[in-house]
PDB file of C-alpha atoms in Angstrom:
ATOM      1  CA  MET H   1       4.104 106.504 160.899  1.00  0.00           C
ATOM      2  CA  GLY H   2       1.984 108.922 161.073  1.00  0.00           C
ATOM      3  CA  ASP H   3       2.174 113.072 161.398  1.00  0.00           C
ATOM      4  CA  PHE H   4       0.144 112.707 164.559  1.00  0.00           C
ATOM      5  CA  SER H   5       1.232 111.095 168.086  1.00  0.00           C
ATOM      6  CA  VAL H   6       0.681 111.540 171.077  1.00  0.00           C
ATOM      7  CA  PRO H   7       3.020 111.146 173.789  1.00  0.00           C
ATOM      8  CA  ILE H   8       1.944 109.040 176.537  1.00  0.00           C
ATOM      9  CA  THR H   9       3.965 108.417 180.231  1.00  0.00           C
ATOM     10  CA  VAL H  10       3.421 104.512 181.564  1.00  0.00           C
ATOM     11  CA  ARG H  11       2.237 104.535 185.374  1.00  0.00           C
ATOM     12  CA  PHE H  12       3.400 101.989 187.364  1.00  0.00           C
ATOM     13  CA  ASP H  13      -0.480 100.145 187.703  1.00  0.00           C
ATOM     14  CA  ASP H  14      -0.458  99.718 184.142  1.00  0.00           C
ATOM     15  CA  THR H  15       2.000  97.318 183.525  1.00  0.00           C
ATOM     16  CA  ASP H  16       1.632  93.614 184.582  1.00  0.00           C
ATOM     17  CA  GLY H  17       2.800  91.281 187.089  1.00  0.00           C
ATOM     18  CA  GLN H  18       6.008  90.824 184.401  1.00  0.00           C
ATOM     19  CA  GLY H  19       6.472  95.432 184.401  1.00  0.00           C
ATOM     20  CA  HIS H  20       6.280  95.424 181.259  1.00  0.00           C
ATOM     21  CA  LEU H  21       3.208  97.123 179.910  1.00  0.00           C
ATOM     22  CA  ASN H  22      -0.388  95.337 180.541  1.00  0.00           C
ATOM     23  CA  SER H  23      -1.735  94.386 177.214  1.00  0.00           C
ATOM     24  CA  ALA H  24      -5.699  95.889 177.442  1.00  0.00           C
ATOM     25  CA  VAL H  25      -3.402  99.031 178.062  1.00  0.00           C
ATOM     26  CA  TYR H  26      -2.515  98.481 174.525  1.00  0.00           C
ATOM     27  CA  HIS H  27      -5.972  99.215 173.639  1.00  0.00           C
ATOM     28  CA  SER H  28      -6.360 102.410 176.369  1.00  0.00           C
ATOM     29  CA  TYR H  29      -3.656 103.796 175.059  1.00  0.00           C
ATOM     30  CA  ALA H  30      -4.404 103.465 171.651  1.00  0.00           C
ATOM     31  CA  GLU H  31      -8.260 104.559 172.240  1.00  0.00           C
ATOM     32  CA  HIS H  32      -7.068 107.936 173.897  1.00  0.00           C
ATOM     33  CA  ALA H  33      -4.367 108.885 170.762  1.00  0.00           C
ATOM     34  CA  ARG H  34      -7.257 108.809 168.267  1.00  0.00           C
ATOM     35  CA  TRP H  35     -10.225 111.076 169.960  1.00  0.00           C
ATOM     36  CA  CYS H  36      -6.923 113.235 170.475  1.00  0.00           C
ATOM     37  CA  HIS H  37      -6.600 113.002 166.939  1.00  0.00           C
ATOM     38  CA  LEU H  38     -10.601 113.307 166.026  1.00  0.00           C
ATOM     39  CA  ARG H  39      -9.769 115.762 168.234  1.00  0.00           C
ATOM     40  CA  SER H  40      -7.417 117.556 166.953  1.00  0.00           C
ATOM     41  CA  THR H  41      -9.052 117.447 163.339  1.00  0.00           C
ATOM     42  CA  GLY H  42     -12.695 119.661 164.787  1.00  0.00           C
ATOM     43  CA  THR H  43     -14.237 115.885 165.596  1.00  0.00           C
ATOM     44  CA  LEU H  44     -16.068 115.508 168.458  1.00  0.00           C
ATOM     45  CA  PRO H  45     -17.323 113.139 170.273  1.00  0.00           C
ATOM     46  CA  GLU H  46     -20.525 114.593 171.236  1.00  0.00           C
ATOM     47  CA  GLU H  47     -21.028 116.018 167.818  1.00  0.00           C
ATOM     48  CA  LEU H  48     -20.665 112.459 166.279  1.00  0.00           C
ATOM     49  CA  ARG H  49     -24.051 111.317 169.323  1.00  0.00           C
ATOM     50  CA  ALA H  50     -25.417 114.522 168.165  1.00  0.00           C
ATOM     51  CA  THR H  51     -25.776 113.755 164.703  1.00  0.00           C
ATOM     52  CA  GLY H  52     -26.394 110.159 165.861  1.00  0.00           C
ATOM     53  CA  VAL H  53     -23.071 108.351 164.944  1.00  0.00           C
ATOM     54  CA  GLY H  54     -20.254 107.084 166.999  1.00  0.00           C
ATOM     55  CA  PRO H  55     -18.033 104.611 165.831  1.00  0.00           C
ATOM     56  CA  VAL H  56     -17.040 101.118 166.742  1.00  0.00           C
ATOM     57  CA  PHE H  57     -14.978  98.233 166.329  1.00  0.00           C
ATOM     58  CA  LEU H  58     -14.203  94.740 164.603  1.00  0.00           C
ATOM     59  CA  GLU H  59     -11.615  93.105 164.445  1.00  0.00           C
ATOM     60  CA  SER H  60      -7.952  94.582 166.196  1.00  0.00           C
ATOM     61  CA  THR H  61      -4.142  92.844 165.942  1.00  0.00           C
ATOM     62  CA  ILE H  62      -1.972  94.092 168.021  1.00  0.00           C
ATOM     63  CA  ARG H  63       2.069  92.818 167.252  1.00  0.00           C
ATOM     64  CA  PHE H  64       4.840  92.976 170.094  1.00  0.00           C
ATOM     65  CA  ARG H  65       7.994  94.306 168.706  1.00  0.00           C
ATOM     66  CA  ARG H  66       9.802  95.149 172.671  1.00  0.00           C
ATOM     67  CA  GLU H  67       9.333  95.582 176.338  1.00  0.00           C
ATOM     68  CA  ILE H  68       7.567  99.450 177.529  1.00  0.00           C
ATOM     69  CA  ARG H  69       8.043  99.574 180.407  1.00  0.00           C
ATOM     70  CA  ALA H  70       6.963 102.017 184.102  1.00  0.00           C
ATOM     71  CA  GLY H  71       8.256 105.502 183.515  1.00  0.00           C
ATOM     72  CA  GLU H  72       9.019 105.223 179.402  1.00  0.00           C
ATOM     73  CA  THR H  73       6.730 108.123 177.399  1.00  0.00           C
ATOM     74  CA  VAL H  74       5.419 106.394 174.858  1.00  0.00           C
ATOM     75  CA  HIS H  75       3.994 108.410 171.125  1.00  0.00           C
ATOM     76  CA  VAL H  76       1.009 107.270 170.445  1.00  0.00           C
ATOM     77  CA  SER H  77       0.204 107.501 166.291  1.00  0.00           C
ATOM     78  CA  VAL H  78      -2.672 107.031 164.197  1.00  0.00           C
ATOM     79  CA  VAL H  79      -3.181 106.619 160.774  1.00  0.00           C
ATOM     80  CA  TYR H  80      -6.337 105.764 158.502  1.00  0.00           C
ATOM     81  CA  ASP H  81      -6.136 103.497 155.890  1.00  0.00           C
ATOM     82  CA  TRP H  82      -9.864 104.192 154.249  1.00  0.00           C
ATOM     83  CA  PRO H  83     -10.632 101.483 151.055  1.00  0.00           C
ATOM     84  CA  ASP H  84     -10.898 102.522 147.521  1.00  0.00           C
ATOM     85  CA  SER H  85     -13.963 102.637 146.794  1.00  0.00           C
ATOM     86  CA  ALA H  86     -17.233 104.325 149.126  1.00  0.00           C
ATOM     87  CA  GLY H  87     -17.653 100.845 152.178  1.00  0.00           C
ATOM     88  CA  LYS H  88     -17.907 100.662 155.590  1.00  0.00           C
ATOM     89  CA  THR H  89     -15.077  99.425 157.340  1.00  0.00           C
ATOM     90  CA  PHE H  90     -11.675 100.770 157.460  1.00  0.00           C
ATOM     91  CA  VAL H  91      -8.450 100.143 159.068  1.00  0.00           C
ATOM     92  CA  ILE H  92      -6.863 102.373 162.139  1.00  0.00           C
ATOM     93  CA  ARG H  93      -3.034 101.812 161.716  1.00  0.00           C
ATOM     94  CA  GLN H  94      -1.204 102.744 165.313  1.00  0.00           C
ATOM     95  CA  GLU H  95       2.022 102.689 166.436  1.00  0.00           C
ATOM     96  CA  PHE H  96       3.742 102.562 169.456  1.00  0.00           C
ATOM     97  CA  VAL H  97       7.189 104.165 169.795  1.00  0.00           C
ATOM     98  CA  VAL H  98       9.716 103.829 172.588  1.00  0.00           C
ATOM     99  CA  ASP H  99      13.441 105.978 171.287  1.00  0.00           C
ATOM    100  CA  GLY H 100      12.671 106.112 168.211  1.00  0.00           C
ATOM    101  CA  THR H 101      12.287 102.104 168.188  1.00  0.00           C
ATOM    102  CA  VAL H 102       8.323 100.790 167.293  1.00  0.00           C
ATOM    103  CA  ALA H 103       7.570  98.599 170.520  1.00  0.00           C
ATOM    104  CA  ALA H 104       3.826  97.609 169.282  1.00  0.00           C
ATOM    105  CA  GLU H 105       1.712  97.948 166.408  1.00  0.00           C
ATOM    106  CA  LEU H 106      -2.082  98.039 167.004  1.00  0.00           C
ATOM    107  CA  ASP H 107      -4.252  97.618 163.431  1.00  0.00           C
ATOM    108  CA  SER H 108      -7.764  98.509 164.079  1.00  0.00           C
ATOM    109  CA  VAL H 109     -10.738  97.282 161.464  1.00  0.00           C
ATOM    110  CA  CYS H 110     -13.279 100.246 161.754  1.00  0.00           C
ATOM    111  CA  GLY H 111     -17.004 101.545 161.070  1.00  0.00           C
ATOM    112  CA  LEU H 112     -18.805 104.292 161.607  1.00  0.00           C
ATOM    113  CA  LEU H 113     -22.277 102.726 163.721  1.00  0.00           C
ATOM    114  CA  ASP H 114     -25.665 103.990 163.371  1.00  0.00           C
ATOM    115  CA  LEU H 115     -27.188 104.744 166.856  1.00  0.00           C
ATOM    116  CA  ALA H 116     -30.580 104.541 165.973  1.00  0.00           C
ATOM    117  CA  THR H 117     -30.738 101.445 163.478  1.00  0.00           C
ATOM    118  CA  ARG H 118     -27.496  99.966 165.357  1.00  0.00           C
ATOM    119  CA  ARG H 119     -25.875  99.412 161.835  1.00  0.00           C
ATOM    120  CA  LEU H 120     -22.381 100.267 160.204  1.00  0.00           C
ATOM    121  CA  VAL H 121     -23.350 103.433 157.714  1.00  0.00           C
ATOM    122  CA  PRO H 122     -22.171 104.008 154.333  1.00  0.00           C
ATOM    123  CA  ASP H 123     -18.710 106.163 153.904  1.00  0.00           C
ATOM    124  CA  PRO H 124     -17.621 106.443 156.861  1.00  0.00           C
ATOM    125  CA  ARG H 125     -15.365 108.767 155.794  1.00  0.00           C
ATOM    126  CA  VAL H 126     -17.819 111.691 154.850  1.00  0.00           C
ATOM    127  CA  ARG H 127     -19.740 111.500 158.241  1.00  0.00           C
ATOM    128  CA  LEU H 128     -16.282 111.851 159.823  1.00  0.00           C
ATOM    129  CA  PHE H 129     -13.598 114.303 158.504  1.00  0.00           C
ATOM    130  CA  GLY H 130     -16.409 115.611 155.079  1.00  0.00           C
ATOM    131  CA  GLY H 131     -13.920 113.265 153.274  1.00  0.00           C
ATOM    132  CA  VAL H 132     -11.124 114.623 153.839  1.00  0.00           C
ATOM    133  CA  SER H 133      -8.292 112.758 156.195  1.00  0.00           C
TER     134      SER H 133
END
């Protein structure tokens, strides 16, 4: 899907009673990949907090395509989908790929929260990436 991905080896304790990746863990892996991506661009969580903002999730949808099992390595990608106008929300699209096969897709509607006013900031792309992603 995208140029940026993070490999994660699935631990046994990340699986559920059926022996595949627990549904809640998909969100954890996705968050890890998003922060790795932001760090790779020079955007650090402590610097975001220091400027009074932080990323927030407004909605997420997971589509499961195949099982992911303990011991497998999953590559979690990160792609930003920005609106045409300078809106307050954006979509992060992520794929979970095992052995070249898409095992799951996670789409999340996100924003950037002003920590003082508790409101979404306009044009979050500028605050996250200086206008470029």
